[in-house]
Every structure is written in structure tokens, then in C-alpha cells.
XYZ file of C-alpha atoms in Angstrom:
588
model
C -35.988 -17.139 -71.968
C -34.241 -14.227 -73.123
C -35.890 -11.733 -71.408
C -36.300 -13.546 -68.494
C -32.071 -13.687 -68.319
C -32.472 -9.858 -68.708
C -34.642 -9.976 -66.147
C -32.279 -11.536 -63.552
C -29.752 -9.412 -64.694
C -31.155 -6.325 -64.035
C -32.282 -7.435 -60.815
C -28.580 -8.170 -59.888
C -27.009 -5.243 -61.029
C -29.559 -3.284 -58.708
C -28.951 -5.511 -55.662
C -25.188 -5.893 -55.329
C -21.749 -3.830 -55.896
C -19.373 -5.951 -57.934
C -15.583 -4.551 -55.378
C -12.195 -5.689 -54.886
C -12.416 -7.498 -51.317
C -11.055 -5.038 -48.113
C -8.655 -6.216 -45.741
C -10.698 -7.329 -43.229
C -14.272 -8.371 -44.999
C -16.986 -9.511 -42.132
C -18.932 -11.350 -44.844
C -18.758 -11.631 -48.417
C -20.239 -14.253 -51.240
C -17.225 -15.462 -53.362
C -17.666 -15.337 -56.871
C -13.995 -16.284 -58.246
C -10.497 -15.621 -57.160
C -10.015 -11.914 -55.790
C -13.571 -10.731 -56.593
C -16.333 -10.240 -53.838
C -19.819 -9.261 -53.931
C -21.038 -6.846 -51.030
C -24.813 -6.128 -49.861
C -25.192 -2.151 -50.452
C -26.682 -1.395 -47.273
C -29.186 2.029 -46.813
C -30.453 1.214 -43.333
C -27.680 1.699 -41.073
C -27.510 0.902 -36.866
C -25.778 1.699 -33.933
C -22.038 1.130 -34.011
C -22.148 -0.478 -37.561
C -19.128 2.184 -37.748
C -17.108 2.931 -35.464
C -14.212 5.160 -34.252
C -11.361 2.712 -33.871
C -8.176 5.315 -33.284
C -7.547 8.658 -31.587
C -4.920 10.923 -32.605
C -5.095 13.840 -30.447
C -1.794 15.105 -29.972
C 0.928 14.615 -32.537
C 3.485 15.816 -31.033
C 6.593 15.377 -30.067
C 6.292 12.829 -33.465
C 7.561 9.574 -33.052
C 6.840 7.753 -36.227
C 3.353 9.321 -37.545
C 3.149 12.738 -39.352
C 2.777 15.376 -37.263
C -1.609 15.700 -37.949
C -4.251 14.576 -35.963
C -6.854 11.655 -37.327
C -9.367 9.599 -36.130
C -9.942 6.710 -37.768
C -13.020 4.659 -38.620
C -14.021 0.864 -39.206
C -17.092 -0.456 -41.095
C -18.153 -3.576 -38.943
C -21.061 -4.077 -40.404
C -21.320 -6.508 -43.368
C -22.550 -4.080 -45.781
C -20.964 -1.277 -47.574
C -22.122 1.646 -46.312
C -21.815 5.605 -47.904
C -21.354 8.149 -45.559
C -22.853 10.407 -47.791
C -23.621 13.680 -45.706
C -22.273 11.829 -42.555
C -21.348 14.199 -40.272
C -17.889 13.867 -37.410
C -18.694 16.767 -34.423
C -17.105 17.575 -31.359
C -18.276 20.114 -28.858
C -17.223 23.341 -31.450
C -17.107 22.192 -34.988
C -18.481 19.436 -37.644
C -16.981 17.657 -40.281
C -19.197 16.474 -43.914
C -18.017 13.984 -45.310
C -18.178 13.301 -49.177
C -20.092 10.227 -50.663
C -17.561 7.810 -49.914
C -18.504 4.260 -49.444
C -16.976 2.233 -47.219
C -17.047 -1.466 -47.550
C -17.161 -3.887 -44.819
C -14.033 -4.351 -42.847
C -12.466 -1.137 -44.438
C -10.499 1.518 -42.286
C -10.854 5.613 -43.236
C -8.350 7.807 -42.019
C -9.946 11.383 -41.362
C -7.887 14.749 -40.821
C -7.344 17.729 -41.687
C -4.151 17.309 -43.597
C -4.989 14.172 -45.671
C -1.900 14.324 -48.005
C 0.412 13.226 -44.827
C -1.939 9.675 -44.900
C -2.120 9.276 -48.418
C 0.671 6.189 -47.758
C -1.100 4.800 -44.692
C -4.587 3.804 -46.225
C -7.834 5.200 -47.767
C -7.845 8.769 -46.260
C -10.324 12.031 -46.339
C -9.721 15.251 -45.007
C -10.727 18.576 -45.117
C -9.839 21.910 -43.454
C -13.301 21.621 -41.144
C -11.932 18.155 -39.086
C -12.284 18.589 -35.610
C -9.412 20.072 -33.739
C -8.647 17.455 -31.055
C -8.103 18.727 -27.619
C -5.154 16.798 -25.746
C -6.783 16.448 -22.532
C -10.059 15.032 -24.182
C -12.939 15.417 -26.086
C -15.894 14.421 -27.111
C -16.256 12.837 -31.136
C -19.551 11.639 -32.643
C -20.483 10.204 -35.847
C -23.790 11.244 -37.230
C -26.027 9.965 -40.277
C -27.368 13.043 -42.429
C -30.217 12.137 -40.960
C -29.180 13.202 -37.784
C -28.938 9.588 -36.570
C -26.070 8.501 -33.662
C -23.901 5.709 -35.066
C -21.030 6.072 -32.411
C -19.530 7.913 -30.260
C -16.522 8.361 -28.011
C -15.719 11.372 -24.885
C -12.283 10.299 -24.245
C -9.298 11.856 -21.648
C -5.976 11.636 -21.710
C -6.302 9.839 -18.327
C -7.321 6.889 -21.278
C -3.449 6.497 -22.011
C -2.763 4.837 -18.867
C 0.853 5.905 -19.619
C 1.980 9.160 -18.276
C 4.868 9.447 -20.648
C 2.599 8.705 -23.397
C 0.294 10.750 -23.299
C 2.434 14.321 -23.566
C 2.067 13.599 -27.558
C 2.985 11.150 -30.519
C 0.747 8.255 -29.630
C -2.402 7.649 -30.275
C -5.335 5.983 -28.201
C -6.514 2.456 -30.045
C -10.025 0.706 -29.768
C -9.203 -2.735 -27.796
C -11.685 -5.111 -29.338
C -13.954 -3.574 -32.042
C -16.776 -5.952 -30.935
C -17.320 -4.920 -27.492
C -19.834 -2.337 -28.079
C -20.978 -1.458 -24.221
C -17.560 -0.559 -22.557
C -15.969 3.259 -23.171
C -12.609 4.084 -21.237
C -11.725 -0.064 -20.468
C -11.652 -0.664 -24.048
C -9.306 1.609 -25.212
C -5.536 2.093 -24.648
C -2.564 3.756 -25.630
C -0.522 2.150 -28.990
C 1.931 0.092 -28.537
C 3.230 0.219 -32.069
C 7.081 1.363 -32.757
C 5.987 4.434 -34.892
C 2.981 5.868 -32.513
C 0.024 4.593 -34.064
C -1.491 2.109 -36.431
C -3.578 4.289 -39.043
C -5.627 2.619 -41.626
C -5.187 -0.808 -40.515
C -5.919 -3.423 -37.538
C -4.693 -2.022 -34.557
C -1.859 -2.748 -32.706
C -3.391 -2.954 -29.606
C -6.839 -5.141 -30.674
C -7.560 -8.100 -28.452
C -10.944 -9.709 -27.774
C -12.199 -8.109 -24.972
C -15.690 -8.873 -24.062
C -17.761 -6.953 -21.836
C -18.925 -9.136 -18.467
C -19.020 -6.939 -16.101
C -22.477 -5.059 -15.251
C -23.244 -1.134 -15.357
C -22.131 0.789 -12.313
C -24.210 3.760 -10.943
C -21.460 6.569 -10.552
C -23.645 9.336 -9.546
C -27.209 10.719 -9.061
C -27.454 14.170 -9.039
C -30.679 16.156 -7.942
C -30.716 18.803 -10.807
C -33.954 20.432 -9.236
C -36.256 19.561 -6.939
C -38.174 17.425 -8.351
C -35.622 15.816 -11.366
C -33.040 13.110 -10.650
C -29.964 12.850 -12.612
C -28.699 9.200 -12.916
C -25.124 8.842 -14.466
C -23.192 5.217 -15.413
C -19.902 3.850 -16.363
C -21.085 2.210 -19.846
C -24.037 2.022 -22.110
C -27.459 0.994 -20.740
C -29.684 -1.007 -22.971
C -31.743 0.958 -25.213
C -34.745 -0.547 -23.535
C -36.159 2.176 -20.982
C -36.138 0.445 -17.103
C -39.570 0.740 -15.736
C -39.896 2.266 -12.499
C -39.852 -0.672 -10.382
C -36.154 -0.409 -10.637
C -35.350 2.440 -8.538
C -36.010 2.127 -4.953
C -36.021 5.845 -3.203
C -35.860 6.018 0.880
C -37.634 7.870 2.289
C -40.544 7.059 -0.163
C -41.058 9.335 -3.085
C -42.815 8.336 -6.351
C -41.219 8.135 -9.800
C -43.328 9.659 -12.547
C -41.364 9.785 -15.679
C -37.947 7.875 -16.930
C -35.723 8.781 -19.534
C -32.695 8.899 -21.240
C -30.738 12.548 -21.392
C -28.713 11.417 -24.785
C -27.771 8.978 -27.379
C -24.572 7.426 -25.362
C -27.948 5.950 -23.095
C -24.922 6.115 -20.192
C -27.345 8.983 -18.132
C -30.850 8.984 -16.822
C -33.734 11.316 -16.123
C -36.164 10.744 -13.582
C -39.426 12.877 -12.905
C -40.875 12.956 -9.741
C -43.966 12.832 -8.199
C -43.319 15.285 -5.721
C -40.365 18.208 -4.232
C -37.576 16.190 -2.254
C -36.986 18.004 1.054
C -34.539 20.501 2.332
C -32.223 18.766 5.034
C -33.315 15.208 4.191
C -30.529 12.465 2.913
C -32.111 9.909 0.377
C -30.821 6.846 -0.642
C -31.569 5.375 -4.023
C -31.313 1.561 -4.987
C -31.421 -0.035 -8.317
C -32.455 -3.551 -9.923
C -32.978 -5.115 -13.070
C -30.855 -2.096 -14.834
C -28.551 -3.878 -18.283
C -25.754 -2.571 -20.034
C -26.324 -2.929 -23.937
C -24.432 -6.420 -23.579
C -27.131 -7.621 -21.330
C -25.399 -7.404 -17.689
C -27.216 -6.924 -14.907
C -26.437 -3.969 -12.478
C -23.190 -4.632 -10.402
C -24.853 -4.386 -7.133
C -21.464 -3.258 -5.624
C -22.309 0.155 -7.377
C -26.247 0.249 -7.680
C -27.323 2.507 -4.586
C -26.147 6.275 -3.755
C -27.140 8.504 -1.663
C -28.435 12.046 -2.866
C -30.583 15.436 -1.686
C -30.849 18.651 -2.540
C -28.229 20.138 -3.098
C -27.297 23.573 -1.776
C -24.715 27.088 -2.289
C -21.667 26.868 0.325
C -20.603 29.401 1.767
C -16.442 30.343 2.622
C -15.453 27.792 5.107
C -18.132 24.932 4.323
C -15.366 23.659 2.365
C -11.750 23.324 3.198
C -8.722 22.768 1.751
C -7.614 19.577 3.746
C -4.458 17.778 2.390
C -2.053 18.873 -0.016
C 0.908 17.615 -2.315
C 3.142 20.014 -3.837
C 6.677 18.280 -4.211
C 5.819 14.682 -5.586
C 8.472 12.083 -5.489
C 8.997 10.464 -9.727
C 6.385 8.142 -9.822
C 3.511 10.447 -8.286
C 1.292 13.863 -9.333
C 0.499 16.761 -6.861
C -2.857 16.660 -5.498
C -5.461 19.083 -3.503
C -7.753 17.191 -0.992
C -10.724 19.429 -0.059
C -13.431 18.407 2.618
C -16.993 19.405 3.199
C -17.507 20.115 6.619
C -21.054 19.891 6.734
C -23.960 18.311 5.905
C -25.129 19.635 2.969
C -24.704 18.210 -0.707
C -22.999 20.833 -2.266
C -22.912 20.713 -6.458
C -19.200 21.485 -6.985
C -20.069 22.584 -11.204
C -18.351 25.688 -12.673
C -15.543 25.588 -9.040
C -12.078 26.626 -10.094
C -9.204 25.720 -7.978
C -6.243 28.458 -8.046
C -3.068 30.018 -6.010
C -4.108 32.927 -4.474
C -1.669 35.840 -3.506
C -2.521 39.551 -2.249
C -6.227 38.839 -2.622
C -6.504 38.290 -5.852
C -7.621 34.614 -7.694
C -4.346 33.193 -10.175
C -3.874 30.889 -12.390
C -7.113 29.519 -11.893
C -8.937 26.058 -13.199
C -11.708 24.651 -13.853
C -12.864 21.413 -11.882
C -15.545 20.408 -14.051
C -18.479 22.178 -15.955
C -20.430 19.085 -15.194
C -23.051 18.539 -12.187
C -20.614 16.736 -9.068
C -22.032 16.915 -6.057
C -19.434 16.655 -3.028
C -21.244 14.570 -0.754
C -21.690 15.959 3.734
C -18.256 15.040 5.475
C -17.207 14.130 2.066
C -13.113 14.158 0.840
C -12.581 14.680 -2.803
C -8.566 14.942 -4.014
C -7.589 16.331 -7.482
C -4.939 15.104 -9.445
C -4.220 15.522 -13.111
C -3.286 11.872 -13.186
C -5.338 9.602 -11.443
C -4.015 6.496 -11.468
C -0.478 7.649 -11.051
C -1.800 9.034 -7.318
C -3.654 5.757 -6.396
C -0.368 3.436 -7.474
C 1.911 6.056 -5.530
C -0.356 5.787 -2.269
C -2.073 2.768 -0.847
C -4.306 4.825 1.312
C -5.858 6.848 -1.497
C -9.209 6.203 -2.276
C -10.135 5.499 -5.864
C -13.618 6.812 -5.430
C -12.833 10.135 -3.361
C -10.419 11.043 -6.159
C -11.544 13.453 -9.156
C -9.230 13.807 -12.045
C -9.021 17.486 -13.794
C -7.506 18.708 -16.644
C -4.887 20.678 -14.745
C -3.687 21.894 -11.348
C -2.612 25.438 -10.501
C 1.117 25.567 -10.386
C 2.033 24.361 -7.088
C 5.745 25.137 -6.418
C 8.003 22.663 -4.437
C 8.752 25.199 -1.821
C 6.503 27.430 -1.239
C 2.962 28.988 -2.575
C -0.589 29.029 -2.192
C -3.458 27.247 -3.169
C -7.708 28.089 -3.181
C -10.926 26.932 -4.008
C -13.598 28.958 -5.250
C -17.030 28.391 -6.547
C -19.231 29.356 -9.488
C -19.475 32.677 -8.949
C -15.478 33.483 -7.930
C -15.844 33.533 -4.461
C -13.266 32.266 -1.974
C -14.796 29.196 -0.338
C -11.245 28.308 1.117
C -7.509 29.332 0.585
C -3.994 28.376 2.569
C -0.034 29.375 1.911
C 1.629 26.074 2.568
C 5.769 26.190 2.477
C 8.164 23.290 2.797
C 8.974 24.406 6.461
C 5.808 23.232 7.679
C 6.613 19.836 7.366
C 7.880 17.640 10.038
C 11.467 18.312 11.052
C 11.885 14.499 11.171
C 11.122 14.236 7.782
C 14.612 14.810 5.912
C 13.667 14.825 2.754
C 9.812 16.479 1.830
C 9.603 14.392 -1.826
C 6.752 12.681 -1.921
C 5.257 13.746 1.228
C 1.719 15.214 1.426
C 1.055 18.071 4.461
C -2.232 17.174 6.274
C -3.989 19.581 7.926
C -4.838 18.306 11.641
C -8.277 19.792 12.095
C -11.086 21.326 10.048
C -12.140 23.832 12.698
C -9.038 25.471 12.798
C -8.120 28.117 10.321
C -6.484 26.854 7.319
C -3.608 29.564 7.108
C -2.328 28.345 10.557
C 0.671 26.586 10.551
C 0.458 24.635 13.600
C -2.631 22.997 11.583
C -0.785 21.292 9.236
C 1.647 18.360 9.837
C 3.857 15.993 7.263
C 1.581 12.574 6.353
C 2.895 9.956 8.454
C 5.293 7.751 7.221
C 2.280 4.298 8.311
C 0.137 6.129 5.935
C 2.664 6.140 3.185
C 2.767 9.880 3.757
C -0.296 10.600 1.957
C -3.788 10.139 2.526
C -5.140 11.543 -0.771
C -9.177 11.114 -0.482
C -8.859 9.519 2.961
C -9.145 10.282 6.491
C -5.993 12.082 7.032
C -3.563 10.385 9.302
C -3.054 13.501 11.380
C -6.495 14.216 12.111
C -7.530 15.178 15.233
C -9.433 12.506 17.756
C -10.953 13.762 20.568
C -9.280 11.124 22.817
C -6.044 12.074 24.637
C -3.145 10.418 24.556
C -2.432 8.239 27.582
C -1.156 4.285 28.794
C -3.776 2.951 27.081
C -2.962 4.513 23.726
C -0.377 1.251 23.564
C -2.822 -2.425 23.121
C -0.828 -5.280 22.799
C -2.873 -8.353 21.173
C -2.109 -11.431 21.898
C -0.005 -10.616 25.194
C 1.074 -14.165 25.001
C 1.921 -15.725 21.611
C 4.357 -18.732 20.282
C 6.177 -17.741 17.342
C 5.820 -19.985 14.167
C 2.486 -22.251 15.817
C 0.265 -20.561 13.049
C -2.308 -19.081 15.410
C -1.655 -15.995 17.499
C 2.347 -16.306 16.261
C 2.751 -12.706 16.536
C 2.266 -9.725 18.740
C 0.131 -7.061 17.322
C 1.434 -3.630 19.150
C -1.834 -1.316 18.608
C -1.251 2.323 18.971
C -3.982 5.353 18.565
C -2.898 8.723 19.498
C -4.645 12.003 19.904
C -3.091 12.986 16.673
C -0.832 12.482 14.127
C 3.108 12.964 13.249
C 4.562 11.561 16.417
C 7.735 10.262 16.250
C 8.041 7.088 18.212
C 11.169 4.275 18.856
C 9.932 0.895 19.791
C 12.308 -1.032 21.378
C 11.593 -5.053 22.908
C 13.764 -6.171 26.042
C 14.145 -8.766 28.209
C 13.686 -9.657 31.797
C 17.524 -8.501 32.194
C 16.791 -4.997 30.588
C 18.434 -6.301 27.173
C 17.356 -4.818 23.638
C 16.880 -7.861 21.934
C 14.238 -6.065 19.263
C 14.216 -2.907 17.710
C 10.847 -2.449 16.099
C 10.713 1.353 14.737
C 13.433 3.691 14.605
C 12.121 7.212 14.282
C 9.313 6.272 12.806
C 6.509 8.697 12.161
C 3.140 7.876 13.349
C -0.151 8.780 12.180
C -3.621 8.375 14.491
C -4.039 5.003 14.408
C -2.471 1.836 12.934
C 0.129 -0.738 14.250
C 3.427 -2.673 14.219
C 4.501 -5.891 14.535
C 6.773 -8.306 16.905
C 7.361 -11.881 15.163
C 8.994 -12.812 18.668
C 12.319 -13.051 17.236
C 15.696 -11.119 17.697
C 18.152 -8.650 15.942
C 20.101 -11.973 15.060
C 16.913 -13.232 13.392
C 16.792 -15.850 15.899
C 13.672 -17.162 17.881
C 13.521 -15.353 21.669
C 13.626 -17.427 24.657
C 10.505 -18.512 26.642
C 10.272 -15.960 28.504
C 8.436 -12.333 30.106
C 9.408 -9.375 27.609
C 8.406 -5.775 27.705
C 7.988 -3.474 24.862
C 9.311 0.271 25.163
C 7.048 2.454 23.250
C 8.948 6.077 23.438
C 6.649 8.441 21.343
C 8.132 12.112 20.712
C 6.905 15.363 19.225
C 8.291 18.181 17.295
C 8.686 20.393 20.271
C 10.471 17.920 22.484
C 8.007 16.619 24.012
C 8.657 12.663 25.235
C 6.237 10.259 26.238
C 7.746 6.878 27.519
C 4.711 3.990 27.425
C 5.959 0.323 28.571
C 3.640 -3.017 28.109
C 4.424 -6.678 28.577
C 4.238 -9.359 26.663
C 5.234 -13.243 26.940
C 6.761 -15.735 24.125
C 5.507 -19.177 24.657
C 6.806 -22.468 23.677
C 5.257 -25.793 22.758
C 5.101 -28.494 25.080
């Protein structure tokens, strides 16, 4: 009996670590008050730890020391060593130390450890990862080499612009939602900047329901398609009956080009062609959490891509005087119809021939698509909340701008290689002398085929447009149409106010180009102003205003035949009176 309580014994002390519980166990076998009993685990998966806090740029300090961290969370319910564990961005690794980590435990990692001594269980050494402000890429590797987690994040993640210019850090929203990158994390709202070593002050539940979104297929060669999404696929390789290429070419080979599993590689059967535009279409794709493809984002359109040359792409719309709650901005357009691969571009000013201040776009494969916009912002989502005609998904966020002075300078796009593919000198007189004052407002240009350096290309965004059309069809574009009577639609041309159907006159306008300057006046049968509907208002190509058939009093107009005086002006004094009728109607 003896030796079989030996036995036993022996056979426990092998199986189990006797700890103190941590602050957050995920599971644990009670033995008596305050003591725990924790499965040693040696087999470790995929996000069984995780990076849970981002501390990229200290500075200005506003509660934390002035050192960068990361921080890390054991979710598994094991304790885990990280014995030969390795922390890497994209110039430098980190070995860690046998430390074990026990299940719901936090471990603060920098490179100046004795500032976190007070905050938690800490390691550092003078090899931790130098964090780059404007974003990075972190992973956490086994000794064996094996992924456990990783995170590329931006400062675009902050979602704060105040924020992000140093002393917070970025927190993981909901520790279990394993699929979702960007949407799960979030500046800290915690008084002192940051909650290292424990549960973060931003942590919700947050679970991932939305499906994987195809953000871009790239062909890398002729025969090799690159295949990029928002989130985490399943590990489970799609088969080829869920990509759909027209015109017809066979898939060979599919596969995934790293451990994130957000980017796929597909062989083909055969060359795609010069000149030809192909359209790919998913199904049955999953995110990790088991989603389906979101089949507002599963087809693109692709082809071989191809060099431009100066003048293919133009500089097309440009902020350089933002109001408060906006960023400036570059809008370039492709004129033509080739898929040009925008990787290794630098946008810079450009003075006396020679390339300054220049910057990087991306080192990554982005193809601009034929007759394509693209706008460039340092701040995203500051552009799309200052402008309601932006378009989220013609807008590329970079690292940084060239300095783009509020009165005058220059501004230039070159590619790969340093050559000019486009360059202007915009100045603050080239806006609209309507527009009194320039903050906030974007110059268009008013045609791609004219030269980009001349002024009488380039107008002030209209004010319809919300004077910028970042990533959009500029509002000063040039129509081919000319501008006569029938520029003015009026729809209905009879209407009753307040009935609920056709209670309003729609006053139509499209002109044969932007940054007119128009009064719209309504009288009456007597040749009264009993309306005024715009008062040197600027105009862009198309759009509309409104007549609720009531009065400057705010009363209802009389039954009655009105006309509507549409006086449309330009910058050289140009007037263009356009009259149309229109009749208020009454119930019976």
C-alpha cells in the first residue's frame, strides 16, 4: 500500500505545478484556500499567448514611464515557459529567459524593465524591439520557430489624432476574438496612458461576425496571383473551386504566403494577357471564426500590371491648408488603362528640378487600378469625417506627406526608379476669388489632358462638394457638354408643399464645369423675390438645390405660377441668366 501511495505521488509531482493563483486564471482545480494547481503545458497553439498592449511611443509621458513595452497574456489554461521564445520585428529579435507564465498572467516586456518593476511581472533586456511610431510589425515565436501571434499595427489604429503623437498606448479589445487585427484594438482610455500588466482598460467582448473581405489581388508575375484580406483566413487551404477567373484561366496551385494566413498565392495554369482586364470572384472562403466571405468585398478586378511612364499619372486634387478637424491630402489619377503597381513610388515637393523631401508610399505591391483615383493622407479617417464625398476605398494612408505649405509650394510623384511621373506648383492664388477664406478647401484640377503646371487647370472644390473631393470624381471636372437652358431641370414642375409626395421642387443643375458661382432667386407672377435659394454659392458639375415652396417668412407660397432665377457667374465676369417655371399646388 505503501508503495503504491509513492506511486501516486510521484506521478503527481510529475504532472502538475503546485502556484499561487494569477489574476485572471482561465481554469484551475482548487485544492484549498489560495492554492491552485495548473496543467504544465509543452504543446503550445496559435494565439494561446498573445500580445495584449502596444507601447510605441512614450512620449510626451502622461502617466507611464517614459519606455516602450508590449505586453503579453497567457489565455490558454496551461502554464506555459517561453523558454527560447523569441519577440521580432522587421530588424531585431528579442530571447526571452525560461520564464513561465501561468494562465491568465500578464508580462510586461521592454527594454528598460526597472521602470515596470511596480506595474507587474516584467522582463527586459537591451535587445527589445525598438517600436516605430507609425507602425510595425511584432511576432511571437516558439524556439521552435513556431507562430503563436502576431500583430502589424499603424498609428492610424489610435483612431485619435491627438493620441497618437505619444503617451498612450494601443490596447487589445477583447482577448478572445482571435480573427480580427486593426477592429480589435484601440487607443487607452486609462487616466495615466496605459494599463501595463493588468486587464485592460479598454477590454470589451467583441466577437468577430463579420466575414473576410478581399482587399486586393495583385498579379505579381504572369502567371502568380496575389490575394490579400482584412483578417485571418482559416487555416484550412480553399480548394480551387472558390475562385472564379473571367475570362477563363485555370488555377493550378493555392497557398498561403505567411503565418498571419491574411494573403494568398495562386499558381496558374497559364500567362494572363497583356491588355486584358480580369475579374476574379470568390466563394466558400472563412475567416478563422468560421465566416463566410462578405460578398460585398469578394470579387476584384486585376491584369498585368505594367511601368508608367511621366504623364500616365497625374497629380489631380490637392489639399494644402486644412481647416482643424482635417489632414492635407494628394489625389493622383491614372489616366489610362493600364494597372500600374504603385510599390517603391515616393511622393515629394519638387523645386529647380530636383526631387525634396521625398516619401515613400508603400514598399508593398498596390496596384492603382485604369481611370483609377487614389488620395493620400497621413490620417485617414480624419479626411473621410472632414469630407462626405471622399471615398473610403480610393483613399491610401502613408506614413507621411511632403511638407505642403499653406501658401505656396510644390508637390510630385515619382516611381521606383526616381523618375518624375507627374509634378505641379500650386499657390493659394489659384483658388477661387469667391472663396474668402482657402481653410479647408481642396484645389481640383479641371482636366487631365491639360498640363498640370497650368493655372487655369485648377479651380477651388465647390462649396456642394464640401470643397473636397478626396478619391472622387472631382467636382470641377470637365464634361464634354456645354453649358446651355437646359443645364437648369426642374423636377416636379408642379408640387404641393407638405402632401408627402412630390412636396418639393428639385432644381437640377449640370454645368460644363465646375466653380461657378450662381444666385438662385424664386419670384412670383408680380416679379416679387419671395425665395432666395443660394447666395453666392459655388457650384461644382453636377448636383442640386432645393425649393420647399415656402417663403423668406417661412410661410407656405400662394397657389400660384412661380419662376426660378438661376444667375450662374464665373471668375472672369462672365454672367449667365437661366429662368424656369414652376407651379405650387393646393389640395382640393
Amino acid at each position: 500500500m505503501k508503495n503504491i501511495l509513492q506511486l501516486i505521488t510521484t506521478c503527481l509531482t510529475l504532472s502538475f505545478v503546485l502556484v499561487y493563483p494569477a489574476q485572471q486564471p482561465f481554469a484551475k482545480s482548487s485544492l484549498s484556500p489560495g492554492v491552485s494547481i495548473y496543467v504544465v503545458s509543452d504543446s503550445v497553439g496559435w494565439k494561446d499567448i498573445i500580445f495584449t498592449e502596444i507601447f510605441p511611443d512614450p512620449s510626451p509621458s502622461v502617466g507611464l514611464p517614459a519606455a516602450e513595452f508590449v505586453e503579453l497574456l497567457n489565455r490558454s489554461p496551461a502554464e506555459i515557459s517561453l523558454n527560447g521564445w523569441q519577440v521580432r520585428d522587421a530588424s531585431s529579435v528579442m530571447t526571452l529567459p525560461d520564464i513561465r507564465l501561468r494562465p491568465g498572467e500578464y508580462l510586461i516586456l521592454t527594454g528598460a524593465p526597472e521602470h515596470y518593476e511596480s506595474f507587474g511581472r516584467v522582463w527586459g533586456s537591451h535587445d527589445f524591439p525598438s517600436l516605430n511610431n507609425a507602425g510595425d510589425i511584432l511576432t511571437l515565436q516558439t524556439a521552435q520557430g513556431g507562430y503563436i501571434d502576431s500583430v502589424h499595427y499603424t498609428d492610424g489604429w489610435y483612431k485619435d489624432t491627438e493620441r497618437k503623437n505619444g503617451g498612450w498606448s494601443l490596447e487589445l479589445i477583447d482577448p478572445e476574438n482571435l480573427c480580427s487585427d486593426q477592429s480589435n484594438w484601440i487607443v487607452s482610455n486609462d487616466p495615466a496612458g496605459g494599463t501595463a500588466g493588468k486587464q485592460n482598460n479598454m477590454y470589451s467582448e467583441k466577437p468577430d461576425l463579420s466575414g473576410p473581405e478581399l482587399m486586393s489581388v495583385i498579379a505579381s508575375d504572369n502567371n502568380t496571383l496575389q490575394l490579400e484580406f482584412n483578417e485571418r483566413l482559416s487555416d484550412v487551404v480553399p480548394d480551387a473551386g472558390s475562385f472564379h477567373v473571367d475570362p477563363y484561366v485555370q488555377i493550378k496551385t493555392i497557398e498561403f504566403m505567411e503565418a498571419s494566413l491574411k494573403e494568398l498565392t495562386l499558381s496558374l495554369t497559364e500567362p494572363i494577357r497583356d491588355g486584358v482586364s480580369y475579374s476574379l470572384t470568390l466563394s466558400d472562403i472563412y475567416d478563422c471564426a468560421g465566416n463566410a466571405v462578405n460578398p460585398d468585398f469578394s470579387n476584384s478586378i486585376f491584369g498585368k500590371t505594367e511601368d508608367a511612364v511621366a504623364g500616365d499619372v497625374v497629380i489631380n486634387e490637392i489639399l494644402f491648408n486644412p481647416g482643424p478637424t482635417a489632414v492635407d491630402f494628394i489625389e493622383v489619377r491614372n489616366r489610362t488603362d493600364k494597372f500600374i503597381n504603385i510599390s517603391h513610388w515616393s511622393l515629394s515637393n519638387y523645386d529647380e528640378s530636383v526631387l525634396d523631401e521625398m516619401a515613400l508610399i508603400t514598399d508593398k505591391n498596390f496596384v492603382l487600378q485604369p481611370y483609377g483615383y487614389l488620395a493620400f493622407a497621413e490620417d485617414k479617417d480624419l479626411l473621410l469625417s472632414a469630407y462626405s464625398k471622399a471615398s473610403a476605398d480610393a483613399i491610401f494612408q502613408v506614413a507621411k506627406l511632403p511638407p505642403l505649405n499653406d501658401d505656396a509650394g510644390t508637390a510630385a510623384i515619382s516611381n521606383k526608379h526616381g523618375e518624375i511621373i507627374d509634378h505641379m506648383r500650386y499657390s493659394a492664388n489659384m483658388h477661387t476669388v469667391f472663396i474668402r477664406d482657402p481653410e479647408g478647401v481642396s484645389l481640383e484640377r479641371t482636366s487631365a489632358d491639360i498640363l498640370s503646371n497650368d493655372i487655369r487647370n485648377w479651380k477651388s472644390a465647390s462649396e456642394n462638394s464640401g470643397f473636397g473631393t478626396p478619391g472622387y470624381l472631382n467636382s470641377n471636372d470637365l464634361p464634354l457638354s456645354s453649358l446651355t437652358a437646359e443645364a437648369i431641370k426642374i423636377d416636379p414642375q408642379a408640387f404641393i408643399p407638405g402632401s408627402g409626395q412630390a412636396d418639393f421642387a428639385r432644381i437640377h443643375y449640370s454645368f460644363d464645369q465646375g466653380g461657378y458661382v450662381a444666385n438662385v432667386r424664386i419670384y412670383d407672377s408680380k416679379g416679387r423675390v419671395i425665395k432666395e435659394i443660394a447666395n453666392n454659392e459655388i457650384l461644382g458639375t453636377e448636383g442640386a438645390l432645393r425649393w420647399d415652396g415656402d417663403t423668406e417668412s417661412g410661410r407656405k407660397a400662394r397657389t400660384g405660377s412661380y419662376m426660378i432665377w438661376f444667375e450662374i457667374f464665373d471668375a472672369s465676369g462672365q454672367v449667365r441668366i437661366i429662368r424656369k417655371g414652376v407651379a405650387v399646388g393646393s389640395r382640393f
